[in-house]
Amino acid sequence: QITLRESGPTLVTPTETLTLTCTFSGFSLNTRGVNVGWIRQPPGKALEWLGVIYWNDDKRYSPSLKSRLSITTDTSKNHVVLTMTNMDPVDTATYYCAHGTLYYEFWSGYDDNCFDPWGQGILVIVSS
Amino acid sequence: QAVLTQPSSLSASPGASASLTCTLRSDINVETFRIYWFQQRPGSPPQYLLRYRSDSDKQQASGVPSRFSGLKDASANAGILVISGLQSEDEAEYYCMIWHNSAGVFGGGTKLTVL
């Protein structure tokens, strides 16, 4: 059974750097095609994809947030860490991590990713 | 213009069918993409329902009833989530997602009310 759990501060002050940890079990980030994604959801609003880290340590980020985001994993690859700099009240949201499976078509170059399952999420409030 | 556009709300009666649309921006051809659908009930994380690209390339998530299905409307450049035999428990927010330029993109979500 795959499980993921987000942890970190629930209150950060503006301009501070947010660091969230996704602790997972039931899969290995050493397995080809496996990845962990981060998605956030402001209160009452839609989901927003933030980024992903792949089994081969490749990373992709939302173009609009790329300059502020970093996703890393530790050497044991049992945790994935999301870092977001210069936090602002508009970054108040529930932050989710999710298990991903990469799909790639060699003949067309088409790729996509399925996020399933997701962690329960952590609400991060940005306020002074 | 947003990459994916979903109507903000939809209402339907118990037992009826509901079609939730996810319209792709005009420069992105729906035929190319797998459309992923997620259900989110209040206070819970999103749950993967299914993906649909074509009748030969589709997947139902484990445990998701067959009354949830995917379609495409090429003329509208849209993916469609069809829920038949609506039940009260289907009342939720539904999000579509595609993978575009190696990045995930979500639609704005549709709040489905069953009344």
mmCIF file of C-alpha atoms in Angstrom, chain B:
data_model
loop_
_atom_site.group_PDB
_atom_site.id
_atom_site.type_symbol
_atom_site.label_atom_id
_atom_site.label_comp_id
_atom_site.label_asym_id
_atom_site.label_seq_id
_atom_site.Cartn_x
_atom_site.Cartn_y
_atom_site.Cartn_z
ATOM 1 C CA GLN B 1 -6.403 31.920 -22.074
ATOM 2 C CA ALA B 2 -6.120 29.046 -19.634
ATOM 3 C CA VAL B 3 -4.713 25.743 -20.883
ATOM 4 C CA LEU B 4 -7.698 23.828 -19.469
ATOM 5 C CA THR B 5 -11.159 25.300 -18.897
ATOM 6 C CA GLN B 6 -13.879 23.657 -16.849
ATOM 7 C CA PRO B 7 -17.329 25.040 -16.043
ATOM 8 C CA SER B 8 -17.360 26.138 -12.439
ATOM 9 C CA SER B 9 -20.507 24.257 -11.525
ATOM 10 C CA LEU B 10 -22.985 21.672 -12.727
ATOM 11 C CA SER B 11 -26.175 20.333 -11.202
ATOM 12 C CA ALA B 12 -27.932 17.070 -11.965
ATOM 13 C CA SER B 13 -30.555 14.848 -10.407
ATOM 14 C CA PRO B 14 -29.976 11.540 -8.679
ATOM 15 C CA GLY B 15 -30.075 8.693 -11.165
ATOM 16 C CA ALA B 16 -29.342 10.974 -14.108
ATOM 17 C CA SER B 17 -26.112 11.324 -16.040
ATOM 18 C CA ALA B 18 -23.712 14.237 -15.878
ATOM 19 C CA SER B 19 -21.119 15.232 -18.451
ATOM 20 C CA LEU B 20 -18.258 17.330 -17.143
ATOM 21 C CA THR B 21 -16.211 19.026 -19.811
ATOM 22 C CA CYS B 22 -12.565 19.999 -19.880
ATOM 23 C CA THR B 23 -11.822 22.236 -22.836
ATOM 24 C CA LEU B 24 -8.268 22.567 -24.061
ATOM 25 C CA ARG B 25 -6.852 25.850 -25.291
ATOM 26 C CA SER B 26 -7.330 26.110 -29.017
ATOM 27 C CA ASP B 27 -3.635 25.665 -29.865
ATOM 28 C CA ILE B 28 -3.499 22.328 -27.997
ATOM 29 C CA ASN B 29 -5.066 19.353 -29.745
ATOM 30 C CA VAL B 30 -7.098 17.175 -27.417
ATOM 31 C CA GLU B 31 -6.422 14.133 -29.586
ATOM 32 C CA THR B 32 -2.804 14.140 -28.470
ATOM 33 C CA PHE B 33 -3.375 14.034 -24.755
ATOM 34 C CA ARG B 34 -4.380 11.671 -22.042
ATOM 35 C CA ILE B 35 -6.901 13.498 -19.906
ATOM 36 C CA TYR B 36 -6.696 12.662 -16.217
ATOM 37 C CA TRP B 37 -9.715 13.113 -13.940
ATOM 38 C CA PHE B 38 -9.714 13.563 -10.174
ATOM 39 C CA GLN B 39 -12.520 13.742 -7.638
ATOM 40 C CA GLN B 40 -12.181 15.836 -4.503
ATOM 41 C CA ARG B 41 -14.682 15.733 -1.700
ATOM 42 C CA PRO B 42 -14.677 18.518 0.909
ATOM 43 C CA GLY B 43 -11.849 18.170 3.385
ATOM 44 C CA SER B 44 -10.177 15.356 1.473
ATOM 45 C CA PRO B 45 -7.294 15.183 -0.985
ATOM 46 C CA PRO B 46 -8.025 14.616 -4.660
ATOM 47 C CA GLN B 47 -8.485 11.025 -5.741
ATOM 48 C CA TYR B 48 -7.564 9.736 -9.162
ATOM 49 C CA LEU B 49 -10.600 8.471 -11.056
ATOM 50 C CA LEU B 50 -9.523 7.628 -14.572
ATOM 51 C CA ARG B 51 -7.628 8.700 -17.618
ATOM 52 C CA TYR B 52 -8.836 8.756 -21.196
ATOM 53 C CA ARG B 53 -7.069 9.246 -24.483
ATOM 54 C CA SER B 54 -8.977 6.893 -26.709
ATOM 55 C CA ASP B 55 -10.997 3.710 -26.387
ATOM 56 C CA SER B 56 -7.746 1.798 -26.754
ATOM 57 C CA ASP B 57 -5.830 3.953 -24.302
ATOM 58 C CA LYS B 58 -7.808 4.435 -21.128
ATOM 59 C CA GLN B 59 -7.602 3.377 -17.518
ATOM 60 C CA GLN B 60 -10.000 3.193 -14.620
ATOM 61 C CA ALA B 61 -8.438 3.656 -11.200
ATOM 62 C CA SER B 62 -8.761 0.740 -8.855
ATOM 63 C CA GLY B 63 -12.128 0.684 -7.132
ATOM 64 C CA VAL B 64 -13.724 3.348 -9.329
ATOM 65 C CA PRO B 65 -17.172 2.239 -10.518
ATOM 66 C CA SER B 66 -17.762 1.730 -14.213
ATOM 67 C CA ARG B 67 -20.431 4.425 -14.156
ATOM 68 C CA PHE B 68 -17.495 6.861 -14.328
ATOM 69 C CA SER B 69 -16.130 6.993 -17.853
ATOM 70 C CA GLY B 70 -14.125 9.220 -20.144
ATOM 71 C CA LEU B 71 -14.738 10.552 -23.623
ATOM 72 C CA LYS B 72 -13.431 13.143 -25.992
ATOM 73 C CA ASP B 73 -15.232 15.617 -28.199
ATOM 74 C CA ALA B 74 -12.748 16.464 -30.905
ATOM 75 C CA SER B 75 -15.007 19.088 -32.427
ATOM 76 C CA ALA B 76 -15.027 20.964 -29.120
ATOM 77 C CA ASN B 77 -11.390 20.133 -28.370
ATOM 78 C CA ALA B 78 -12.521 18.787 -25.015
ATOM 79 C CA GLY B 79 -12.273 15.849 -22.710
ATOM 80 C CA ILE B 80 -15.430 14.713 -20.967
ATOM 81 C CA LEU B 81 -16.035 12.871 -17.729
ATOM 82 C CA VAL B 82 -19.373 11.094 -17.796
ATOM 83 C CA ILE B 83 -20.987 9.976 -14.573
ATOM 84 C CA SER B 84 -24.055 7.857 -15.029
ATOM 85 C CA GLY B 85 -26.573 6.831 -12.399
ATOM 86 C CA LEU B 86 -25.695 9.815 -10.218
ATOM 87 C CA GLN B 87 -25.623 9.219 -6.492
ATOM 88 C CA SER B 88 -25.473 11.690 -3.640
ATOM 89 C CA GLU B 89 -21.910 10.592 -2.896
ATOM 90 C CA ASP B 90 -20.846 11.848 -6.339
ATOM 91 C CA GLU B 91 -21.333 15.407 -5.143
ATOM 92 C CA ALA B 92 -17.797 16.736 -5.220
ATOM 93 C CA GLU B 93 -15.321 18.880 -7.105
ATOM 94 C CA TYR B 94 -13.894 17.335 -10.259
ATOM 95 C CA TYR B 95 -10.578 18.333 -11.816
ATOM 96 C CA CYS B 96 -9.062 17.451 -15.146
ATOM 97 C CA MET B 97 -5.332 17.414 -15.764
ATOM 98 C CA ILE B 98 -2.990 17.045 -18.701
ATOM 99 C CA TRP B 99 0.763 16.901 -19.019
ATOM 100 C CA HIS B 100 1.824 19.760 -21.257
ATOM 101 C CA ASN B 101 5.446 20.610 -22.096
ATOM 102 C CA SER B 102 6.619 18.188 -19.391
ATOM 103 C CA ALA B 103 4.571 19.934 -16.724
ATOM 104 C CA GLY B 104 1.274 19.180 -15.065
ATOM 105 C CA VAL B 105 -1.670 21.477 -15.739
ATOM 106 C CA PHE B 106 -4.970 21.339 -13.880
ATOM 107 C CA GLY B 107 -8.300 22.733 -14.910
ATOM 108 C CA GLY B 108 -10.154 25.090 -12.617
ATOM 109 C CA GLY B 109 -12.477 22.378 -11.385
ATOM 110 C CA THR B 110 -16.232 21.758 -11.632
ATOM 111 C CA LYS B 111 -18.403 21.611 -8.547
ATOM 112 C CA LEU B 112 -20.978 18.885 -9.169
ATOM 113 C CA THR B 113 -24.168 19.144 -7.155
ATOM 114 C CA VAL B 114 -26.542 16.205 -7.034
ATOM 115 C CA LEU B 115 -30.019 17.378 -6.117
#
